[in-house]
Coordinates of C-alpha atoms and ligand atoms in Angstrom, one line a residue:
M284 CA 109.2 139.7 146.9
K285 CA 112.6 141.3 146.4
E286 CA 111.2 144.8 146.4
Q287 CA 109.1 143.9 149.5
L288 CA 112.2 142.7 151.4
I289 CA 114.2 145.8 150.5
K290 CA 111.3 148.0 151.7
Q291 CA 111.2 146.1 155.0
A292 CA 114.9 146.4 155.4
I293 CA 114.9 150.2 154.8
A294 CA 112.1 150.6 157.3
I295 CA 114.2 148.7 159.9
L296 CA 117.2 150.9 159.3
N297 CA 115.2 154.1 159.5
E298 CA 113.6 152.9 162.7
N299 CA 117.0 152.2 164.2
F300 CA 118.5 155.5 163.1
Q301 CA 119.0 158.0 166.0
E302 CA 119.1 161.7 166.3
G303 CA 122.8 161.8 167.1
G304 CA 123.6 160.7 163.5
F305 CA 124.1 157.0 164.0
T306 CA 122.2 153.7 163.8
I307 CA 121.8 151.3 166.7
P308 CA 122.3 147.6 165.9
C309 CA 119.0 146.6 167.6
K310 CA 116.4 148.1 169.8
G311 CA 116.6 147.2 173.5
L312 CA 119.5 144.8 173.1
Y313 CA 122.1 147.1 171.6
P314 CA 121.1 150.8 172.2
F315 CA 124.4 152.6 171.2
Q316 CA 126.7 152.8 168.2
W317 CA 128.9 149.8 167.5
K318 CA 132.0 150.1 165.3
W319 CA 131.7 147.3 162.8
D320 CA 127.9 147.4 162.8
S321 CA 128.1 151.0 161.7
G322 CA 130.3 150.0 158.8
F323 CA 127.9 147.3 157.5
I324 CA 125.0 149.6 158.1
A325 CA 126.5 152.4 156.0
I326 CA 126.9 149.9 153.1
G327 CA 123.1 149.3 153.2
Q328 CA 122.2 153.0 153.7
A329 CA 124.4 154.0 150.7
H330 CA 121.9 152.2 148.4
Y331 CA 118.9 154.5 149.3
D332 CA 120.3 157.4 151.3
I333 CA 123.9 158.2 150.8
E334 CA 123.8 161.2 153.2
K335 CA 122.8 158.9 156.0
A336 CA 125.7 156.6 155.2
K337 CA 128.1 159.5 155.2
T338 CA 126.8 160.7 158.6
E339 CA 127.1 157.2 160.1
I340 CA 130.8 156.9 159.3
A341 CA 131.6 160.5 160.2
T342 CA 129.9 160.1 163.6
L343 CA 131.9 156.9 164.2
L344 CA 135.2 158.6 163.2
D345 CA 134.4 161.6 165.3
A346 CA 134.8 159.4 168.4
Q347 CA 138.4 158.5 167.5
W348 CA 141.0 158.8 170.3
E349 CA 144.3 160.8 170.1
N350 CA 146.3 157.7 169.2
G351 CA 144.1 156.7 166.3
F352 CA 142.1 154.1 168.2
I353 CA 138.4 153.8 167.4
P354 CA 136.3 152.2 170.2
H355 CA 133.9 149.3 169.8
I356 CA 130.9 151.1 171.4
I357 CA 130.2 154.8 171.6
F358 CA 127.8 155.6 174.3
H359 CA 126.0 158.5 172.7
N360 CA 123.1 158.4 175.1
E361 CA 122.3 157.3 178.7
S362 CA 120.6 154.0 178.4
D363 CA 120.1 151.6 181.2
T364 CA 119.0 148.7 179.0
Y365 CA 122.6 147.7 178.4
F366 CA 125.2 146.1 180.6
P367 CA 128.2 146.7 180.9
G368 CA 127.7 150.4 180.1
A369 CA 129.9 153.5 180.2
D370 CA 130.4 153.5 183.9
V371 CA 131.9 150.1 183.7
H372 CA 134.2 150.7 180.7
R373 CA 135.4 154.1 181.9
S374 CA 137.2 155.3 178.8
D375 CA 138.1 158.5 180.7
L376 CA 140.8 156.4 182.4
S377 CA 142.9 156.7 179.3
P378 CA 144.5 160.1 178.8
L379 CA 144.1 159.6 175.0
A380 CA 140.4 159.0 175.0
S381 CA 137.9 161.2 173.2
K382 CA 136.8 164.1 175.5
K383 CA 133.6 164.4 173.5
Y384 CA 132.2 160.8 173.8
K385 CA 132.2 158.1 176.4
S386 CA 133.2 154.8 174.9
T387 CA 134.6 151.4 175.6
G388 CA 138.4 151.0 175.7
M389 CA 138.4 148.1 173.3
T390 CA 137.9 148.0 169.5
Q391 CA 136.3 145.9 166.8
P392 CA 137.4 144.6 163.4
P393 CA 138.7 147.5 161.2
V394 CA 136.1 147.5 158.4
T395 CA 135.9 151.3 157.9
G396 CA 138.5 151.3 155.0
F397 CA 136.6 148.9 152.8
V398 CA 133.3 150.5 153.8
L399 CA 134.5 153.8 152.3
E400 CA 135.3 151.9 149.1
E401 CA 131.9 150.2 149.1
M402 CA 130.2 153.5 149.5
Y403 CA 132.2 154.8 146.5
R404 CA 131.1 151.8 144.5
I405 CA 127.5 152.3 145.3
A406 CA 127.2 156.1 145.2
E407 CA 125.7 157.7 142.1
D408 CA 127.6 161.0 142.5
K409 CA 131.2 159.7 142.6
E410 CA 132.7 163.2 142.6
D411 CA 130.7 164.1 145.7
L412 CA 131.6 160.9 147.5
L413 CA 135.2 161.4 146.7
Q414 CA 135.1 164.8 148.3
Y415 CA 133.5 163.3 151.4
I416 CA 136.2 160.5 151.5
A417 CA 138.9 163.2 151.3
T418 CA 137.6 164.6 154.7
Q419 CA 137.5 161.2 156.4
I420 CA 140.2 158.9 155.0
D421 CA 143.2 160.2 157.1
K422 CA 141.3 159.2 160.2
V423 CA 141.0 155.6 158.9
Y424 CA 144.7 155.7 158.0
D425 CA 145.6 156.9 161.5
N426 CA 143.5 153.9 162.9
H427 CA 145.6 151.5 160.8
A428 CA 148.8 153.3 162.0
Y429 CA 147.6 152.7 165.5
F430 CA 147.2 148.9 164.9
Y431 CA 150.7 148.6 163.4
T432 CA 152.3 150.8 166.1
H433 CA 150.6 149.5 169.2
R434 CA 149.1 146.2 168.5
D435 CA 151.7 144.3 166.6
V436 CA 153.9 143.0 169.4
N437 CA 156.1 140.7 167.3
N438 CA 156.4 143.1 164.5
E439 CA 154.9 140.6 162.0
G440 CA 152.2 142.6 160.5
L441 CA 149.4 141.1 162.6
A442 CA 147.3 143.1 165.2
F443 CA 146.4 141.4 168.5
I444 CA 143.1 141.6 170.2
Y445 CA 143.0 141.6 174.0
H446 CA 139.3 140.8 174.5
N447 CA 136.8 138.4 172.9
W448 CA 134.5 141.4 172.3
E449 CA 137.2 142.9 170.0
S450 CA 136.9 139.9 167.7
G451 CA 133.2 140.6 166.9
T452 CA 132.6 136.8 167.4
D453 CA 132.0 137.3 171.1
N454 CA 131.4 133.9 172.6
S455 CA 133.1 131.7 170.0
P456 CA 134.3 128.3 171.3
I457 CA 137.7 129.5 170.2
W458 CA 138.0 131.3 173.6
D459 CA 137.0 128.3 175.8
D460 CA 140.5 127.2 176.5
I461 CA 141.6 130.8 177.4
W462 CA 138.8 130.9 180.1
K463 CA 140.4 127.8 181.6
T464 CA 143.6 129.7 182.3
M465 CA 141.7 132.4 184.2
N466 CA 139.9 132.4 187.6
P467 CA 138.0 135.6 187.8
P468 CA 136.0 136.7 190.8
D469 CA 132.3 135.9 190.9
Y470 CA 131.1 139.5 190.1
T471 CA 127.8 140.8 191.2
F472 CA 125.9 142.5 188.3
E473 CA 122.6 142.6 186.6
R474 CA 122.7 141.5 183.0
R475 CA 120.3 143.1 180.5
D476 CA 120.8 141.0 177.5
T477 CA 118.8 138.1 178.9
T478 CA 115.8 140.4 179.5
H479 CA 115.7 140.9 175.7
V480 CA 116.8 137.4 174.5
D481 CA 116.3 133.9 175.7
A482 CA 119.2 132.9 178.0
S483 CA 119.8 129.7 176.1
Q484 CA 121.0 131.8 173.1
R485 CA 123.4 134.0 175.1
P486 CA 126.6 133.4 177.1
T487 CA 126.6 132.1 180.6
K488 CA 127.1 134.1 183.8
R489 CA 130.6 132.5 184.3
E490 CA 131.5 133.5 180.8
Y491 CA 130.5 137.1 181.6
D492 CA 132.8 137.0 184.7
H493 CA 135.7 136.3 182.4
Y494 CA 134.7 139.1 180.0
L495 CA 134.5 141.6 182.9
N496 CA 137.7 140.5 184.4
I497 CA 139.7 141.3 181.3
I498 CA 138.1 144.8 181.3
E499 CA 139.1 145.3 184.9
I500 CA 142.7 144.4 184.1
A501 CA 142.8 146.8 181.1
K502 CA 141.4 149.5 183.4
E503 CA 144.1 149.0 186.0
H504 CA 146.5 149.9 183.2
N505 CA 144.4 152.8 182.0
Y506 CA 144.0 151.2 178.6
D507 CA 147.7 151.4 177.9
D508 CA 148.4 149.0 175.0
A509 CA 151.9 148.0 176.0
K510 CA 150.7 147.2 179.5
I511 CA 147.7 145.3 178.2
A512 CA 150.0 143.3 175.9
A513 CA 152.1 142.5 178.9
H514 CA 149.3 141.6 181.4
S515 CA 146.1 140.7 179.6
P516 CA 145.3 136.9 180.1
F517 CA 143.7 137.2 176.6
L518 CA 146.0 138.0 173.7
V519 CA 145.1 136.6 170.4
L520 CA 145.8 137.0 166.7
D521 CA 142.4 136.6 165.0
P522 CA 142.1 135.8 161.3
L523 CA 138.9 137.7 160.8
F524 CA 140.2 140.9 162.5
N525 CA 143.4 140.8 160.5
A526 CA 141.6 140.0 157.2
M527 CA 139.5 143.1 157.7
L528 CA 142.6 145.2 158.3
I529 CA 144.2 143.8 155.2
K530 CA 141.1 144.3 153.1
S531 CA 140.9 147.9 154.4
N532 CA 144.6 148.6 153.6
E533 CA 143.8 147.6 150.0
S534 CA 140.8 149.9 149.9
L535 CA 142.8 152.8 151.4
I536 CA 145.5 152.4 148.8
K537 CA 142.9 152.5 146.0
L538 CA 141.1 155.5 147.4
Y539 CA 144.2 157.5 148.0
R540 CA 145.2 156.9 144.4
L541 CA 141.7 158.0 143.2
L542 CA 142.1 161.1 145.3
G543 CA 145.5 161.8 143.7
N544 CA 147.0 161.9 147.2
T545 CA 149.8 159.3 147.3
S546 CA 151.9 160.4 150.2
K547 CA 150.7 157.6 152.4
V548 CA 150.5 154.8 149.7
A549 CA 154.1 153.5 150.2
Q550 CA 153.5 153.0 153.9
L551 CA 150.2 151.3 153.3
E552 CA 151.8 149.0 150.7
A553 CA 154.6 148.1 153.1
W554 CA 152.1 147.2 155.9
Q555 CA 150.1 145.3 153.4
K556 CA 153.0 143.1 152.2
K557 CA 154.1 142.4 155.7
S558 CA 150.5 141.6 156.9
I559 CA 149.7 139.2 154.0
K560 CA 153.0 137.4 154.6
G561 CA 152.5 137.2 158.4
F562 CA 148.9 136.0 157.9
N563 CA 150.0 133.2 155.6
D564 CA 153.1 132.2 157.7
K565 CA 151.5 132.3 161.1
L566 CA 147.8 131.6 160.7
W567 CA 147.7 128.8 158.1
D568 CA 147.3 125.3 159.5
D569 CA 148.7 122.6 157.3
K570 CA 146.7 119.8 158.8
L571 CA 143.3 121.5 158.9
N572 CA 143.9 123.3 155.6
A573 CA 142.5 126.5 157.0
Y574 CA 143.5 129.7 158.7
V575 CA 143.2 129.6 162.5
H576 CA 143.5 131.8 165.5
Y577 CA 146.7 132.1 167.4
D578 CA 147.1 132.4 171.2
L579 CA 150.0 134.8 171.9
R580 CA 149.9 134.0 175.6
K581 CA 150.6 130.3 175.0
D582 CA 152.4 131.0 171.8
A583 CA 150.4 128.3 170.0
P584 CA 147.6 128.1 167.4
I585 CA 144.0 127.5 168.5
R586 CA 143.2 124.7 166.1
F587 CA 139.5 125.0 165.1
V588 CA 137.9 126.0 161.8
T589 CA 135.3 128.8 162.1
S590 CA 133.6 131.1 159.6
S591 CA 136.4 133.6 160.4
S592 CA 138.9 131.1 158.8
F593 CA 137.2 131.9 155.4
S594 CA 137.3 135.7 155.7
A595 CA 140.7 135.6 154.2
F596 CA 139.1 135.1 150.7
Y597 CA 137.7 138.6 150.9
A598 CA 141.1 140.2 151.6
G599 CA 142.8 138.3 148.8
I600 CA 145.2 136.6 151.2
P601 CA 145.6 133.0 150.0
S602 CA 147.3 132.0 146.8
Q603 CA 145.0 130.4 144.3
E604 CA 146.3 127.0 145.3
R605 CA 145.7 127.7 149.0
A606 CA 142.3 129.1 148.2
D607 CA 141.3 125.8 146.6
L608 CA 142.3 124.0 149.7
L609 CA 140.4 126.5 151.9
L610 CA 137.3 126.0 149.8
Q611 CA 137.5 122.2 150.1
T612 CA 137.7 122.6 153.9
M613 CA 134.8 124.9 153.9
M614 CA 132.6 122.7 151.8
G615 CA 133.8 119.5 153.5
K616 CA 133.0 120.7 157.0
F617 CA 130.3 123.4 156.6
G618 CA 128.8 122.7 153.1
G619 CA 126.7 119.6 153.6
E620 CA 123.2 119.5 152.0
E621 CA 121.6 119.5 155.4
L622 CA 123.2 122.8 156.4
Y623 CA 122.7 126.4 155.4
L624 CA 125.9 128.2 154.7
C625 CA 127.7 129.3 156.7
A626 CA 127.8 128.1 160.3
S627 CA 130.0 130.2 162.5
F628 CA 131.7 127.2 164.0
D629 CA 132.8 123.8 162.7
P630 CA 129.5 121.7 162.8
N631 CA 131.4 118.5 163.4
S632 CA 133.0 119.8 166.6
D633 CA 131.6 118.8 170.0
R634 CA 131.7 122.6 170.8
F635 CA 129.2 123.4 168.1
D636 CA 125.9 124.7 169.2
P637 CA 123.4 125.6 166.4
K638 CA 121.4 128.0 168.7
K639 CA 124.0 129.8 170.7
Y640 CA 125.2 133.2 169.4
W641 CA 128.7 132.6 167.9
R642 CA 129.0 128.9 168.7
G643 CA 127.3 127.7 165.5
P644 CA 124.6 130.0 164.1
V645 CA 124.7 131.7 160.7
W646 CA 125.4 135.4 160.7
I647 CA 124.5 137.7 157.8
N648 CA 127.6 139.9 158.0
M649 CA 129.9 136.8 157.8
N650 CA 127.9 135.6 154.8
W651 CA 128.3 138.9 153.1
I652 CA 132.1 138.8 153.7
L653 CA 132.2 135.2 152.4
Y654 CA 130.0 135.9 149.4
N655 CA 132.3 138.7 148.2
G656 CA 135.4 136.7 149.0
L657 CA 134.3 133.6 147.1
K658 CA 133.5 135.8 144.1
R659 CA 136.9 137.3 144.3
Y660 CA 138.4 133.8 143.7
G661 CA 135.9 132.8 141.1
F662 CA 134.1 130.4 143.3
N663 CA 130.8 131.7 141.9
D664 CA 128.5 128.7 142.6
V665 CA 129.4 128.6 146.2
A666 CA 129.1 132.3 146.4
Q667 CA 125.6 132.1 144.9
R668 CA 124.6 129.5 147.5
V669 CA 125.8 131.7 150.3
K670 CA 123.7 134.5 148.9
E671 CA 120.6 132.4 148.4
D672 CA 120.9 130.8 151.9
S673 CA 121.1 134.3 153.4
I674 CA 118.0 135.5 151.6
A675 CA 116.1 132.3 152.4
L676 CA 116.8 132.5 156.1
I677 CA 115.7 136.1 156.3
E678 CA 112.7 135.6 154.1
K679 CA 111.4 132.7 156.2
N680 CA 112.3 133.9 159.7
G681 CA 112.7 137.7 159.6
F682 CA 115.6 140.1 160.0
F683 CA 117.2 138.3 163.0
E684 CA 120.6 138.6 164.5
Y685 CA 121.6 135.0 163.8
F686 CA 120.0 131.8 162.5
N687 CA 120.1 128.0 163.0
P688 CA 122.2 126.4 160.2
I689 CA 120.4 123.1 160.4
K690 CA 117.8 122.9 157.6
K691 CA 115.6 120.2 159.2
V692 CA 114.9 122.4 162.2
N693 CA 114.2 125.3 159.9
E694 CA 111.3 123.4 158.3
T695 CA 109.4 123.2 161.5
E696 CA 110.3 126.2 163.7
N697 CA 111.3 129.8 163.5
V698 CA 115.1 129.7 163.6
G699 CA 115.9 133.3 163.8
Y700 CA 117.6 134.0 167.2
G701 CA 118.9 136.9 169.2
G702 CA 117.6 140.4 168.4
N703 CA 115.0 141.0 165.8
N704 CA 114.9 143.9 163.3
F705 CA 118.7 143.7 163.4
S706 CA 120.4 146.5 161.5
W707 CA 123.2 144.8 159.7
S708 CA 121.0 141.9 158.6
A709 CA 118.8 144.5 157.0
A710 CA 121.6 146.6 155.5
L711 CA 123.6 143.7 154.0
L712 CA 120.5 142.1 152.6
I713 CA 119.8 145.3 150.6
D714 CA 123.4 145.1 149.3
L715 CA 123.0 141.4 148.4
L716 CA 119.7 142.0 146.6
K717 CA 120.8 145.0 144.7
Ligands
LIG818 C1 127.1 141.3 169.4 C2 128.0 140.7 168.3 C3 128.9 141.8 167.8 C4 128.1 143.0 167.4 C5 127.2 143.5 168.6 C6 126.2 144.6 168.2 O1 127.8 141.6 170.5 O2 128.7 139.6 168.8 O3 129.7 141.4 166.8 O4 128.9 144.1 167.0 O5 126.4 142.4 169.0 O6 125.4 144.2 167.1

């Protein structure tokens, strides 16, 4: 069974691999290279074809801008199955954009640092991989420098996101109250996602108007970060995004030491200290006993518990005492017998929707982050359950993009939603099974 699943997963990844040296997340639905997808994909590839994993990350980093920024989508090819495409995003408006690749002007969670460390852990020929890392690591460092220089408006070690698509958790209910502060035009456009996936599992037209409106505002300012920070209606500190940055700092420190190149270590350690403190001071909610998002526009926390709240385990952010509380919150709200771990949004909230994208379903990349984070704190039983639930969902339903967390429904119907043959579900299952 295990061998069979791994074989299937490899077939999916090979099928989604493209000539330009990158892997698409999903045929039809996502036909380009996505930043954090590429990272998770490389972890899976490293288990059976390390050269492919190296290429995946090298291609991603090749699209870096002059200021260290790495875009969330790189439009390697002309594809009209996707909206909004390169002509909407117009990365050329920024004088700092890559001249070689068209891309978006927004980013995604900074996973690349820890992905390099994972590749090193998995690789058989460590010496060879270290040589490869030596050719790439400064680009990842420059990306972190970009976040600390241009995205940390209050100088507290936390990077802001200016668009929900930068979070990776695209239509989370977390953003609902921000949409209420905006009144975007009723844009005319033809969506493509709903030609691939049932509309009931995707965001609404009105939600898309908001998404496009933020892009238009950023374009008016030619993707200048300072101006975006001043004018974007959406400006948020996201616990998942910052946990990925912190975890990646830690990996860069380890890898630079392994390389015997310590010139950047002191700076990384300084960032790391500041970020962990900022994260614990600003994002911890004493009443909810969880990390939450923070709305910089309103200067107020967004008080909901999501699977992003638990990503802090992976980055070693909470003290053991706080980690115990966080685990209690997780199991109390998300851990009932009737549920698969781990729903993406608080199942007790009236905003929870078990079928809709990031408003409730289980995602395999979040489960992978959780599994590794829980193990880091010695919560081995819960980690094991997260792993088994992930495998069970894929085994029963297939390599879908997201899954219904309610077990009862799972008994009677197929509960895999969104895209099928989804790359990171395949890649991370390989890693969980190995
Ligand atoms: C969806 C997800 C995002 C992912 C992208 C490509 O937009 O919300 O996190 O990167 O698909 O798979």
